Structures are given as C-alpha cells and as structure tokens.
PDB file of C-alpha atoms and ligand atoms in Angstrom:
ATOM      1  CA  UNK A 114      -0.005  -0.136  -0.005  1.00 98.00           C
ATOM      2  CA  UNK A 115       2.735   2.476   0.873  1.00 98.00           C
ATOM      3  CA  UNK A 116       4.778   1.724  -2.100  1.00 98.00           C
ATOM      4  CA  UNK A 117       1.765   1.857  -4.378  1.00 98.00           C
ATOM      5  CA  UNK A 118       0.556   5.373  -2.914  1.00 98.00           C
ATOM      6  CA  UNK A 119       4.120   6.556  -3.188  1.00 98.00           C
ATOM      7  CA  UNK A 120       4.607   5.550  -6.870  1.00 98.00           C
ATOM      8  CA  UNK A 121       1.028   6.991  -7.812  1.00 98.00           C
ATOM      9  CA  UNK A 122       1.789  10.556  -5.969  1.00 98.00           C
ATOM     10  CA  UNK A 123       4.701  10.894  -8.213  1.00 98.00           C
ATOM     11  CA  UNK A 124       3.137  10.005 -11.320  1.00 98.00           C
ATOM     12  CA  UNK A 125      -0.025  12.099 -10.801  1.00 98.00           C
ATOM     13  CA  UNK A 126       2.339  15.181  -9.437  1.00 98.00           C
ATOM     14  CA  UNK A 127       4.361  15.156 -12.569  1.00 98.00           C
ATOM     15  CA  UNK A 128       0.989  15.195 -14.518  1.00 97.00           C
ATOM     16  CA  UNK A 129       0.154  18.185 -12.911  1.00 97.00           C
ATOM     17  CA  UNK A 130      -2.322  17.017 -10.413  1.00 97.00           C
ATOM     18  CA  UNK A 131      -2.741  19.120  -7.544  1.00 96.00           C
ATOM     19  CA  UNK A 132      -4.234  16.820  -5.309  1.00 97.00           C
ATOM     20  CA  UNK A 133      -1.717  13.895  -6.165  1.00 98.00           C
ATOM     21  CA  UNK A 134      -1.608  12.113  -2.663  1.00 98.00           C
ATOM     22  CA  UNK A 135      -5.132  12.647  -2.211  1.00 98.00           C
ATOM     23  CA  UNK A 136      -6.378  11.186  -5.438  1.00 98.00           C
ATOM     24  CA  UNK A 137      -3.892   8.130  -4.933  1.00 98.00           C
ATOM     25  CA  UNK A 138      -5.572   7.462  -1.803  1.00 98.00           C
ATOM     26  CA  UNK A 139      -9.039   7.727  -3.010  1.00 98.00           C
ATOM     27  CA  UNK A 140      -8.246   5.664  -6.090  1.00 98.00           C
ATOM     28  CA  UNK A 141      -6.594   2.838  -3.992  1.00 98.00           C
ATOM     29  CA  UNK A 142      -9.365   3.083  -1.458  1.00 98.00           C
ATOM     30  CA  UNK A 143     -11.887   2.671  -4.340  1.00 98.00           C
ATOM     31  CA  UNK A 144     -10.061  -0.528  -5.751  1.00 98.00           C
ATOM     32  CA  UNK A 145      -9.484  -2.126  -2.603  1.00 98.00           C
ATOM     33  CA  UNK A 146     -13.004  -1.210  -1.177  1.00 98.00           C
ATOM     34  CA  UNK A 147     -11.357   0.194   1.773  1.00 98.00           C
ATOM     35  CA  UNK A 148     -12.278   3.417   3.702  1.00 96.00           C
ATOM     36  CA  UNK A 149      -9.093   6.003   3.362  1.00 94.00           C
ATOM     37  CA  UNK A 150      -7.862   5.482   7.013  1.00 96.00           C
ATOM     38  CA  UNK A 151      -7.717   2.004   6.607  1.00 97.00           C
ATOM     39  CA  UNK A 152      -4.753   2.639   3.884  1.00 97.00           C
ATOM     40  CA  UNK A 153      -2.933   4.398   6.822  1.00 94.00           C
ATOM     41  CA  UNK A 154      -3.516   1.354   9.084  1.00 96.00           C
ATOM     42  CA  UNK A 155      -2.405  -1.226   6.800  1.00 96.00           C
ATOM     43  CA  UNK A 156       0.490   0.165   4.976  1.00 96.00           C
ATOM     44  CA  UNK A 157       2.472  -3.101   4.496  1.00 97.00           C
ATOM     45  CA  UNK A 158      -0.508  -4.732   3.003  1.00 97.00           C
ATOM     46  CA  UNK A 159       0.117  -6.282  -0.273  1.00 97.00           C
ATOM     47  CA  UNK A 160      -3.158  -6.234  -2.465  1.00 96.00           C
ATOM     48  CA  UNK A 161      -1.944  -8.815  -4.933  1.00 97.00           C
ATOM     49  CA  UNK A 162      -1.335  -8.733  -8.613  1.00 97.00           C
ATOM     50  CA  UNK A 163      -4.658  -7.977  -9.979  1.00 97.00           C
ATOM     51  CA  UNK A 164      -5.527  -5.224  -7.821  1.00 98.00           C
ATOM     52  CA  UNK A 165      -2.317  -3.533  -8.135  1.00 98.00           C
ATOM     53  CA  UNK A 166      -2.807  -3.598 -11.914  1.00 98.00           C
ATOM     54  CA  UNK A 167      -6.237  -2.175 -11.699  1.00 98.00           C
ATOM     55  CA  UNK A 168      -4.956   0.491  -9.514  1.00 98.00           C
ATOM     56  CA  UNK A 169      -2.451   1.190 -12.000  1.00 98.00           C
ATOM     57  CA  UNK A 170      -4.639   1.277 -14.610  1.00 98.00           C
ATOM     58  CA  UNK A 171      -6.757   4.182 -12.894  1.00 98.00           C
ATOM     59  CA  UNK A 172      -3.758   6.179 -12.040  1.00 98.00           C
ATOM     60  CA  UNK A 173      -2.969   5.918 -15.784  1.00 98.00           C
ATOM     61  CA  UNK A 174      -6.286   7.518 -16.625  1.00 98.00           C
ATOM     62  CA  UNK A 175      -5.877   9.934 -13.914  1.00 98.00           C
ATOM     63  CA  UNK A 176      -2.316  10.843 -15.265  1.00 98.00           C
ATOM     64  CA  UNK A 177      -4.379  11.673 -18.654  1.00 98.00           C
ATOM     65  CA  UNK A 178      -6.490  14.296 -16.387  1.00 98.00           C
ATOM     66  CA  UNK A 179      -9.662  12.016 -16.426  1.00 98.00           C
ATOM     67  CA  UNK A 180     -11.848  13.509 -13.596  1.00 98.00           C
ATOM     68  CA  UNK A 181     -11.371  11.357 -10.616  1.00 98.00           C
ATOM     69  CA  UNK A 182     -15.265  11.029 -10.282  1.00 98.00           C
ATOM     70  CA  UNK A 183     -15.327   9.142 -13.572  1.00 98.00           C
ATOM     71  CA  UNK A 184     -12.923   6.833 -12.311  1.00 98.00           C
ATOM     72  CA  UNK A 185     -14.599   6.008  -9.090  1.00 98.00           C
ATOM     73  CA  UNK A 186     -18.007   6.048 -10.857  1.00 98.00           C
ATOM     74  CA  UNK A 187     -19.793   8.471  -8.365  1.00 97.00           C
ATOM     75  CA  UNK A 188     -20.283  12.029  -7.296  1.00 98.00           C
ATOM     76  CA  UNK A 189     -22.140  13.182  -4.054  1.00 98.00           C
ATOM     77  CA  UNK A 190     -24.750  16.135  -4.756  1.00 98.00           C
ATOM     78  CA  UNK A 191     -27.466  16.927  -2.011  1.00 98.00           C
ATOM     79  CA  UNK A 192     -26.401  14.205   0.174  1.00 98.00           C
ATOM     80  CA  UNK A 193     -27.138  11.746  -2.377  1.00 98.00           C
ATOM     81  CA  UNK A 194     -24.833   9.484  -4.567  1.00 98.00           C
ATOM     82  CA  UNK A 195     -24.975   9.850  -8.207  1.00 98.00           C
ATOM     83  CA  UNK A 196     -23.378   7.365 -10.828  1.00 98.00           C
ATOM     84  CA  UNK A 197     -20.983   9.259 -13.318  1.00 98.00           C
ATOM     85  CA  UNK A 198     -18.805   8.641 -16.041  1.00 98.00           C
ATOM     86  CA  UNK A 199     -17.695   9.651 -19.469  1.00 97.00           C
ATOM     87  CA  UNK A 200     -20.379  11.292 -21.328  1.00 97.00           C
ATOM     88  CA  UNK A 201     -21.997  12.874 -18.407  1.00 98.00           C
ATOM     89  CA  UNK A 202     -21.342  16.158 -16.742  1.00 98.00           C
ATOM     90  CA  UNK A 203     -20.213  15.754 -13.295  1.00 98.00           C
ATOM     91  CA  UNK A 204     -22.776  17.613 -10.976  1.00 98.00           C
ATOM     92  CA  UNK A 205     -21.249  20.600  -9.512  1.00 96.00           C
ATOM     93  CA  UNK A 206     -21.950  21.865  -5.774  1.00 93.00           C
ATOM     94  CA  UNK A 207     -23.208  25.120  -6.811  1.00 92.00           C
ATOM     95  CA  UNK A 208     -26.013  23.488  -8.572  1.00 95.00           C
ATOM     96  CA  UNK A 209     -27.411  22.535  -5.045  1.00 95.00           C
ATOM     97  CA  UNK A 210     -28.735  25.995  -4.745  1.00 95.00           C
ATOM     98  CA  UNK A 211     -30.899  25.251  -7.942  1.00 97.00           C
ATOM     99  CA  UNK A 212     -32.535  22.484  -6.106  1.00 98.00           C
ATOM    100  CA  UNK A 213     -32.864  24.471  -3.125  1.00 97.00           C
ATOM    101  CA  UNK A 214     -34.673  27.562  -4.980  1.00 97.00           C
ATOM    102  CA  UNK A 215     -36.918  25.027  -6.958  1.00 98.00           C
ATOM    103  CA  UNK A 216     -37.993  23.576  -3.781  1.00 98.00           C
ATOM    104  CA  UNK A 217     -38.907  26.911  -2.163  1.00 98.00           C
ATOM    105  CA  UNK A 218     -40.532  27.941  -5.473  1.00 97.00           C
ATOM    106  CA  UNK A 219     -43.035  25.189  -5.479  1.00 97.00           C
ATOM    107  CA  UNK A 220     -43.520  25.081  -1.587  1.00 96.00           C
ATOM    108  CA  UNK A 221     -47.142  26.319  -1.728  1.00 89.00           C
ATOM    109  CA  UNK A 222     -48.226  24.099  -4.552  1.00 94.00           C
ATOM    110  CA  UNK A 223     -49.560  20.864  -3.986  1.00 95.00           C
ATOM    111  CA  UNK A 224     -48.469  17.802  -6.587  1.00 97.00           C
ATOM    112  CA  UNK A 225     -46.036  20.217  -8.629  1.00 98.00           C
ATOM    113  CA  UNK A 226     -44.899  19.302 -11.864  1.00 98.00           C
ATOM    114  CA  UNK A 227     -41.178  20.477 -12.809  1.00 98.00           C
ATOM    115  CA  UNK A 228     -39.642  20.398 -16.133  1.00 98.00           C
ATOM    116  CA  UNK A 229     -36.295  19.820 -16.399  1.00 98.00           C
ATOM    117  CA  UNK A 230     -34.151  20.634 -19.507  1.00 98.00           C
ATOM    118  CA  UNK A 231     -30.905  18.653 -19.662  1.00 98.00           C
ATOM    119  CA  UNK A 232     -30.770  16.644 -16.500  1.00 98.00           C
ATOM    120  CA  UNK A 233     -27.252  14.955 -17.274  1.00 98.00           C
ATOM    121  CA  UNK A 234     -26.541  12.851 -14.394  1.00 98.00           C
ATOM    122  CA  UNK A 235     -29.907  13.050 -13.296  1.00 98.00           C
ATOM    123  CA  UNK A 236     -28.848  15.386 -10.043  1.00 98.00           C
ATOM    124  CA  UNK A 237     -31.322  17.824  -9.909  1.00 98.00           C
ATOM    125  CA  UNK A 238     -34.493  15.859 -11.321  1.00 98.00           C
ATOM    126  CA  UNK A 239     -34.004  13.259  -8.685  1.00 98.00           C
ATOM    127  CA  UNK A 240     -32.838  15.228  -5.890  1.00 98.00           C
ATOM    128  CA  UNK A 241     -36.276  17.217  -6.459  1.00 98.00           C
ATOM    129  CA  UNK A 242     -38.079  13.919  -6.392  1.00 98.00           C
ATOM    130  CA  UNK A 243     -36.374  12.316  -3.217  1.00 98.00           C
ATOM    131  CA  UNK A 244     -37.075  15.779  -1.430  1.00 98.00           C
ATOM    132  CA  UNK A 245     -40.946  15.898  -2.175  1.00 98.00           C
ATOM    133  CA  UNK A 246     -42.961  12.728  -2.556  1.00 98.00           C
ATOM    134  CA  UNK A 247     -45.588  14.400  -4.238  1.00 98.00           C
ATOM    135  CA  UNK A 248     -43.268  15.984  -6.934  1.00 98.00           C
ATOM    136  CA  UNK A 249     -43.410  14.709 -10.840  1.00 98.00           C
ATOM    137  CA  UNK A 250     -40.374  15.601 -12.976  1.00 98.00           C
ATOM    138  CA  UNK A 251     -40.752  15.334 -16.460  1.00 98.00           C
ATOM    139  CA  UNK A 252     -37.043  15.863 -17.996  1.00 98.00           C
ATOM    140  CA  UNK A 253     -35.315  16.058 -21.466  1.00 98.00           C
ATOM    141  CA  UNK A 254     -31.836  15.568 -22.573  1.00 98.00           C
ATOM    142  CA  UNK A 255     -30.531  15.672 -25.971  1.00 98.00           C
ATOM    143  CA  UNK A 256     -27.565  13.154 -24.893  1.00 98.00           C
ATOM    144  CA  UNK A 257     -28.633   9.300 -25.025  1.00 98.00           C
ATOM    145  CA  UNK A 258     -25.917   8.843 -22.385  1.00 98.00           C
ATOM    146  CA  UNK A 259     -27.037  11.252 -19.906  1.00 98.00           C
ATOM    147  CA  UNK A 260     -30.736   9.884 -20.145  1.00 98.00           C
ATOM    148  CA  UNK A 261     -29.151   6.402 -19.124  1.00 98.00           C
ATOM    149  CA  UNK A 262     -27.526   8.225 -16.246  1.00 98.00           C
ATOM    150  CA  UNK A 263     -30.534  10.053 -15.129  1.00 98.00           C
ATOM    151  CA  UNK A 264     -32.540   6.688 -15.452  1.00 98.00           C
ATOM    152  CA  UNK A 265     -30.059   4.853 -13.295  1.00 98.00           C
ATOM    153  CA  UNK A 266     -30.160   7.456 -10.748  1.00 98.00           C
ATOM    154  CA  UNK A 267     -33.778   7.666 -10.591  1.00 98.00           C
ATOM    155  CA  UNK A 268     -33.801   3.959  -9.971  1.00 98.00           C
ATOM    156  CA  UNK A 269     -31.228   3.904  -7.371  1.00 98.00           C
ATOM    157  CA  UNK A 270     -32.915   6.290  -5.301  1.00 98.00           C
ATOM    158  CA  UNK A 271     -36.493   4.847  -5.894  1.00 98.00           C
ATOM    159  CA  UNK A 272     -38.356   7.844  -7.749  1.00 98.00           C
ATOM    160  CA  UNK A 273     -38.263   6.392 -11.194  1.00 98.00           C
ATOM    161  CA  UNK A 274     -41.855   6.151 -11.437  1.00 98.00           C
ATOM    162  CA  UNK A 275     -41.812  10.093 -10.861  1.00 98.00           C
ATOM    163  CA  UNK A 276     -39.256  10.988 -12.987  1.00 98.00           C
ATOM    164  CA  UNK A 277     -40.344  10.922 -16.952  1.00 98.00           C
ATOM    165  CA  UNK A 278     -37.445  10.926 -19.313  1.00 98.00           C
ATOM    166  CA  UNK A 279     -37.439  11.945 -22.839  1.00 98.00           C
ATOM    167  CA  UNK A 280     -34.636  12.395 -25.431  1.00 98.00           C
ATOM    168  CA  UNK A 281     -34.378  15.206 -27.848  1.00 98.00           C
ATOM    169  CA  UNK A 282     -33.718  18.953 -27.983  1.00 98.00           C
ATOM    170  CA  UNK A 283     -35.357  21.258 -25.594  1.00 98.00           C
ATOM    171  CA  UNK A 284     -39.056  21.253 -25.486  1.00 97.00           C
ATOM    172  CA  UNK A 285     -39.554  19.602 -28.853  1.00 97.00           C
ATOM    173  CA  UNK A 286     -40.533  16.259 -27.373  1.00 98.00           C
ATOM    174  CA  UNK A 287     -43.037  17.444 -25.031  1.00 97.00           C
ATOM    175  CA  UNK A 288     -46.849  17.325 -25.808  1.00 93.00           C
ATOM    176  CA  UNK A 289     -47.725  20.917 -26.900  1.00 89.00           C
ATOM    177  CA  UNK A 290     -50.237  21.169 -23.935  1.00 90.00           C
ATOM    178  CA  UNK A 291     -47.695  20.144 -21.233  1.00 95.00           C
ATOM    179  CA  UNK A 292     -47.346  22.889 -18.522  1.00 96.00           C
ATOM    180  CA  UNK A 293     -45.187  22.933 -15.389  1.00 98.00           C
ATOM    181  CA  UNK A 294     -45.245  24.765 -12.510  1.00 97.00           C
ATOM    182  CA  UNK A 295     -41.320  25.121 -12.956  1.00 98.00           C
ATOM    183  CA  UNK A 296     -38.926  24.922 -15.530  1.00 98.00           C
ATOM    184  CA  UNK A 297     -35.104  24.220 -14.433  1.00 98.00           C
ATOM    185  CA  UNK A 298     -32.219  24.300 -16.429  1.00 98.00           C
ATOM    186  CA  UNK A 299     -28.441  24.284 -15.879  1.00 98.00           C
ATOM    187  CA  UNK A 300     -27.640  24.621 -19.910  1.00 98.00           C
ATOM    188  CA  UNK A 301     -24.369  24.538 -21.552  1.00 98.00           C
ATOM    189  CA  UNK A 302     -23.276  28.322 -21.211  1.00 97.00           C
ATOM    190  CA  UNK A 303     -19.699  28.140 -21.785  1.00 97.00           C
ATOM    191  CA  UNK A 304     -18.764  30.291 -25.055  1.00 97.00           C
ATOM    192  CA  UNK A 305     -17.214  28.056 -27.384  1.00 97.00           C
ATOM    193  CA  UNK A 306     -13.894  29.763 -27.848  1.00 96.00           C
ATOM    194  CA  UNK A 307     -12.965  29.568 -24.320  1.00 96.00           C
ATOM    195  CA  UNK A 308     -13.780  25.570 -23.752  1.00 96.00           C
ATOM    196  CA  UNK A 309     -10.150  24.734 -24.557  1.00 96.00           C
ATOM    197  CA  UNK A 310      -9.018  27.097 -21.696  1.00 96.00           C
ATOM    198  CA  UNK A 311     -10.790  25.343 -19.191  1.00 96.00           C
ATOM    199  CA  UNK A 312      -8.711  22.825 -16.796  1.00 96.00           C
ATOM    200  CA  UNK A 313      -8.041  19.579 -18.561  1.00 97.00           C
ATOM    201  CA  UNK A 314     -10.530  17.480 -16.714  1.00 97.00           C
ATOM    202  CA  UNK A 315     -13.246  19.543 -18.224  1.00 98.00           C
ATOM    203  CA  UNK A 316     -11.948  20.509 -21.495  1.00 97.00           C
ATOM    204  CA  UNK A 317     -10.756  17.135 -22.499  1.00 97.00           C
ATOM    205  CA  UNK A 318     -13.239  14.843 -20.677  1.00 98.00           C
ATOM    206  CA  UNK A 319     -16.530  16.278 -20.139  1.00 98.00           C
ATOM    207  CA  UNK A 320     -19.077  16.160 -22.764  1.00 98.00           C
ATOM    208  CA  UNK A 321     -18.899  19.251 -24.992  1.00 98.00           C
ATOM    209  CA  UNK A 322     -22.611  18.926 -25.256  1.00 98.00           C
ATOM    210  CA  UNK A 323     -23.134  19.943 -21.738  1.00 98.00           C
ATOM    211  CA  UNK A 324     -20.793  22.634 -21.965  1.00 98.00           C
ATOM    212  CA  UNK A 325     -20.868  24.276 -25.356  1.00 98.00           C
ATOM    213  CA  UNK A 326     -23.003  27.308 -25.330  1.00 98.00           C
ATOM    214  CA  UNK A 327     -22.429  28.398 -28.757  1.00 98.00           C
ATOM    215  CA  UNK A 328     -20.091  31.345 -30.163  1.00 97.00           C
ATOM    216  CA  UNK A 329     -21.327  33.822 -27.213  1.00 96.00           C
ATOM    217  CA  UNK A 330     -22.231  30.917 -24.663  1.00 97.00           C
ATOM    218  CA  UNK A 331     -25.727  32.071 -24.575  1.00 97.00           C
ATOM    219  CA  UNK A 332     -27.271  30.063 -27.474  1.00 98.00           C
ATOM    220  CA  UNK A 333     -29.009  27.720 -25.474  1.00 98.00           C
ATOM    221  CA  UNK A 334     -30.006  30.341 -22.851  1.00 97.00           C
ATOM    222  CA  UNK A 335     -31.580  32.332 -25.747  1.00 96.00           C
ATOM    223  CA  UNK A 336     -33.753  29.583 -26.821  1.00 96.00           C
ATOM    224  CA  UNK A 337     -34.907  28.592 -23.172  1.00 97.00           C
ATOM    225  CA  UNK A 338     -35.988  32.231 -22.747  1.00 95.00           C
ATOM    226  CA  UNK A 339     -37.899  32.466 -25.716  1.00 94.00           C
ATOM    227  CA  UNK A 340     -39.815  28.973 -25.511  1.00 94.00           C
ATOM    228  CA  UNK A 341     -40.061  28.000 -21.728  1.00 95.00           C
ATOM    229  CA  UNK A 342     -43.205  30.135 -21.196  1.00 93.00           C
ATOM    230  CA  UNK A 343     -45.233  27.752 -23.663  1.00 93.00           C
ATOM    231  CA  UNK A 344     -44.848  25.234 -21.132  1.00 96.00           C
ATOM    232  CA  UNK A 345     -45.275  27.122 -17.911  1.00 95.00           C
ATOM    233  CA  UNK A 346     -48.853  27.514 -16.096  1.00 94.00           C
ATOM    234  CA  UNK A 347     -49.710  30.919 -15.161  1.00 91.00           C
ATOM    235  CA  UNK A 348     -47.523  32.375 -12.305  1.00 91.00           C
ATOM    236  CA  UNK A 349     -45.035  29.483 -12.937  1.00 95.00           C
ATOM    237  CA  UNK A 350     -41.364  30.144 -13.132  1.00 96.00           C
ATOM    238  CA  UNK A 351     -38.207  29.539 -14.883  1.00 97.00           C
ATOM    239  CA  UNK A 352     -35.002  28.843 -13.037  1.00 98.00           C
ATOM    240  CA  UNK A 353     -31.926  29.072 -14.662  1.00 97.00           C
ATOM    241  CA  UNK A 354     -28.529  28.462 -13.845  1.00 97.00           C
ATOM    242  CA  UNK A 355     -25.816  30.453 -15.806  1.00 96.00           C
ATOM    243  CA  UNK A 356     -22.261  31.905 -15.989  1.00 94.00           C
ATOM    244  CA  UNK A 357     -21.222  34.254 -12.995  1.00 90.00           C
ATOM    245  CA  UNK A 358     -20.468  36.803 -15.813  1.00 91.00           C
ATOM    246  CA  UNK A 359     -23.734  36.513 -17.791  1.00 94.00           C
ATOM    247  CA  UNK A 360     -26.000  38.243 -15.333  1.00 90.00           C
ATOM    248  CA  UNK A 361     -26.415  41.516 -17.622  1.00 91.00           C
ATOM    249  CA  UNK A 362     -26.695  39.714 -20.987  1.00 93.00           C
ATOM    250  CA  UNK A 363     -29.472  37.346 -19.228  1.00 93.00           C
ATOM    251  CA  UNK A 364     -31.004  40.362 -17.791  1.00 91.00           C
ATOM    252  CA  UNK A 365     -31.214  42.061 -21.367  1.00 93.00           C
ATOM    253  CA  UNK A 366     -32.357  39.198 -23.208  1.00 93.00           C
ATOM    254  CA  UNK A 367     -35.149  38.151 -20.672  1.00 92.00           C
ATOM    255  CA  UNK A 368     -36.461  42.094 -21.062  1.00 89.00           C
ATOM    256  CA  UNK A 369     -36.595  41.471 -24.845  1.00 88.00           C
ATOM    257  CA  UNK A 370     -37.857  37.857 -25.081  1.00 83.00           C
ATOM    258  CA  UNK A 371     -41.019  39.284 -23.630  1.00 67.00           C
ATOM    259  CA  UNK A 372     -43.716  37.260 -21.637  1.00 82.00           C
ATOM    260  CA  UNK A 373     -41.782  37.352 -18.288  1.00 90.00           C
ATOM    261  CA  UNK A 374     -42.690  39.112 -15.337  1.00 87.00           C
ATOM    262  CA  UNK A 375     -39.932  39.767 -12.695  1.00 86.00           C
ATOM    263  CA  UNK A 376     -36.446  38.657 -12.716  1.00 90.00           C
ATOM    264  CA  UNK A 377     -34.680  37.593  -9.758  1.00 94.00           C
ATOM    265  CA  UNK A 378     -31.017  36.990  -9.445  1.00 94.00           C
ATOM    266  CA  UNK A 379     -29.583  34.938  -6.709  1.00 95.00           C
ATOM    267  CA  UNK A 380     -25.723  34.918  -6.142  1.00 92.00           C
ATOM    268  CA  UNK A 381     -23.769  31.751  -5.180  1.00 86.00           C
ATOM    269  CA  UNK A 382     -21.433  31.257  -1.989  1.00 82.00           C
ATOM    270  CA  UNK A 383     -18.765  33.197  -4.007  1.00 85.00           C
ATOM    271  CA  UNK A 384     -20.981  36.272  -4.199  1.00 88.00           C
ATOM    272  CA  UNK A 385     -21.501  35.731  -8.101  1.00 87.00           C
ATOM    273  CA  UNK A 386     -24.849  35.756  -9.716  1.00 88.00           C
ATOM    274  CA  UNK A 387     -25.915  32.295 -10.696  1.00 92.00           C
ATOM    275  CA  UNK A 388     -29.331  31.865 -10.512  1.00 96.00           C
ATOM    276  CA  UNK A 389     -31.888  33.623 -12.614  1.00 96.00           C
ATOM    277  CA  UNK A 390     -35.589  33.387 -11.626  1.00 96.00           C
ATOM    278  CA  UNK A 391     -38.277  34.625 -14.039  1.00 95.00           C
ATOM    279  CA  UNK A 392     -41.726  34.362 -13.503  1.00 93.00           C
ATOM    280  CA  UNK A 393     -44.478  33.693 -15.994  1.00 89.00           C
ATOM    281  CA  UNK A 394     -47.329  36.126 -16.264  1.00 82.00           C
ATOM    282  CA  UNK A 395     -50.481  34.831 -14.519  1.00 61.00           C
ATOM    283  CA  UNK A 396     -53.019  36.561 -17.044  1.00 49.00           C
TER     284      UNK A 396
HETATM  285  C1  LIG T 566     -24.507  21.711 -17.841  1.00 69.73           C
HETATM  286  S1  LIG T 566     -25.127  19.918 -18.112  1.00 69.73           S
HETATM  287  C2  LIG T 566     -26.319  19.929 -16.873  1.00 69.73           C
HETATM  288  C3  LIG T 566     -26.393  18.497 -16.104  1.00 69.73           C
HETATM  289  C4  LIG T 566     -27.232  18.456 -14.779  1.00 69.73           C
HETATM  290  N1  LIG T 566     -28.640  18.925 -14.836  1.00 69.73           N
HETATM  291  C5  LIG T 566     -26.293  19.131 -13.537  1.00 69.73           C
HETATM  292  O1  LIG T 566     -26.567  20.307 -13.144  1.00 69.73           O
HETATM  293  O2  LIG T 566     -25.430  18.731 -13.269  1.00 69.73           O
HETATM  294  C6  LIG T 566     -26.332  20.385 -19.523  1.00 69.73           C
HETATM  295  C7  LIG T 566     -27.193  19.301 -19.955  1.00 69.73           C
HETATM  296  O3  LIG T 566     -27.722  19.605 -21.232  1.00 69.73           O
HETATM  297  C8  LIG T 566     -27.870  18.824 -22.232  1.00 69.73           C
HETATM  298  N2  LIG T 566     -28.394  19.585 -23.462  1.00 69.73           N
HETATM  299  C9  LIG T 566     -27.413  20.023 -23.920  1.00 69.73           C
HETATM  300  N3  LIG T 566     -28.143  20.774 -25.083  1.00 69.73           N
HETATM  301  C10 LIG T 566     -29.537  20.140 -24.984  1.00 69.73           C
HETATM  302  C11 LIG T 566     -30.439  20.715 -25.829  1.00 69.73           C
HETATM  303  N4  LIG T 566     -30.453  21.265 -26.976  1.00 69.73           N
HETATM  304  N5  LIG T 566     -31.648  20.146 -25.649  1.00 69.73           N
HETATM  305  C12 LIG T 566     -31.777  19.107 -24.317  1.00 69.73           C
HETATM  306  N6  LIG T 566     -30.720  18.853 -23.582  1.00 69.73           N
HETATM  307  C13 LIG T 566     -29.244  19.469 -23.945  1.00 69.73           C
HETATM  308  C14 LIG T 566     -26.525  17.996 -21.919  1.00 69.73           C
HETATM  309  O4  LIG T 566     -26.567  16.996 -22.694  1.00 69.73           O
HETATM  310  C15 LIG T 566     -26.378  18.031 -20.427  1.00 69.73           C
HETATM  311  O5  LIG T 566     -26.934  16.700 -20.176  1.00 69.73           O
END
C-alpha cells in the first residue's frame, strides 16, 4: 500500500494533478473497497497482482487528467450518491442552490410538476423527486448517455416512476399542452472559444454537449428564454443556472424575449450572480 501510494503520487504530481496524494488514496481505497483511513493503518498490506494492476490502470487514466469522479464512478450531490462516467457532466456543488430554490418556488403548490431541460446525471431531477414525494419531473436531454445516467439515478433512489425521461432537443419532445409549475435548467453556457482554456479534466473529458453554449455562450439560454413560457402554467417560474459573468446579458435577453414578469438573480457562495428566477405572467 505505501509503495503504491508513493508511486502514484509521483506520477500524478508530474502530470500536474494538484491533489496527487489525495487522489492516489481515493483511487486505491476505491480499488480495495477500503475507507481511506485503513490505507494508513495497513501500509504493509500487499493487494496482490490483479488489484495492483487495476489501481495502476486508474492512475494512468488520472495521469491523463480524467476526472477522479469518472474513475470512481460516483459524485455526491444533495447528500445523495450519483453514478457518473464519461459522457455525462459531473454535478457541481453550486447547482445545489438550484435544487434549494426550486423547492422554495413550489413550496405552496400541491403535486407540483417540474420540467427539467438537460438533466445530465439526474442530480437535480432526482434530488427534487427525493425531497418531495408528491413532486413529478419531466426531464429532456439531447444526450442518450445522459438519459441513461438519469434513468439509473432515478432507479437507484427509488423515484423512477416520478421522473419521466425524454430524449430530444429542449421542448421538442413534449406534448404541446404540457404546462409545468417550474422549468429548471443548468444549460450549456460556456462560450465555444473559451472551452479549450478550461482545466484539462473539463476541457478534455467532460461532454462538449453539456458545456458548449455556442459562440457567445448564450445560444441555449436564448432559446430557453424564448420557448419556456409555452410550457409554464400562469404564475410558474423559469429557474436558470448560468455563468457568473452572464448576469447582465441574461437580464437584457429576458427583457427582450417578452412574456416574463420579474427577474430575480441569486448569487452563489462566492457572491457571483448564478441563478435567474423569471416569472411567467398570471394572465
Ligand atoms: C451543464 S449540463 C447539466 C446537467 C445537470 N442538470 C447538472 O446540473 O449537473 C447540460 C445538460 O444539457 C444537455 N443538453 C445540451 N443541449 C441540449 C438541448 N438542446 N436539449 C436538451 N438537452 C440538452 C446536455 O446533454 C447536458 O446533459
């Protein structure tokens, strides 16, 4: 154990991984099925040829800057475990704000219907369904891989019968009359030209479809602002996560897209504008 951790730490540090030691411990703990503290207590243990090989394969993938979560296959979000892997965005902690605000917005409504565009791993859709037993989600993702992950997460957490999943482009697969209390989305919002400058874990390994918001980063957001109203009940809300520097642009777009009443912006823990709450007129 001590020798493997030492070796992996050197390999990962040389590859520019800042948390080299921690990552080595997480990966070895994952392969052995041990909590990390046991690695310290049993430094002399020999995992054997096969497990050593499996560990070194994961270290090699991490050396190529694959995200740690893809290698362990999981990410915690809203205190729940979500399966993740290549082809799906790893849910970020700041998106928990979106879940929190969504629950607040439907607090007074019985049997609320939430429409999520782009569920990815299912982090938001499944957390909402777990949080409230009378809540239903209809979720649409363009990525077949993402749909598979959302399906798996909804089964894992026992809410599959309240999370309806459709594959397609934004609102296209929905019945024309479908009207929700809330539309939520954490859409792709990174400007295409800046994608390659992101950290290697994101730029090289996370799905472009989940990140690429077109030339100015606002292409999907623009469409959401124009189309979401058609699938909201009067007095319903659109809850949109966006980049910390997109606040003003979204304010201007929403004012022009028409049909929205009120625009509230919530900041993340770092004080940056993150969440946009738009209300659909009630008459
Ligand atoms: C930033 S990820 C968000 C995933 C998840 N909701 C989260 O917050 O962790 C955006 C998601 O939108 C999906 N997506 C991108 N363009 C789409 C489109 N035109 N229609 C439907 N889904 C789309 C992507 O496949 C991806 O799963």
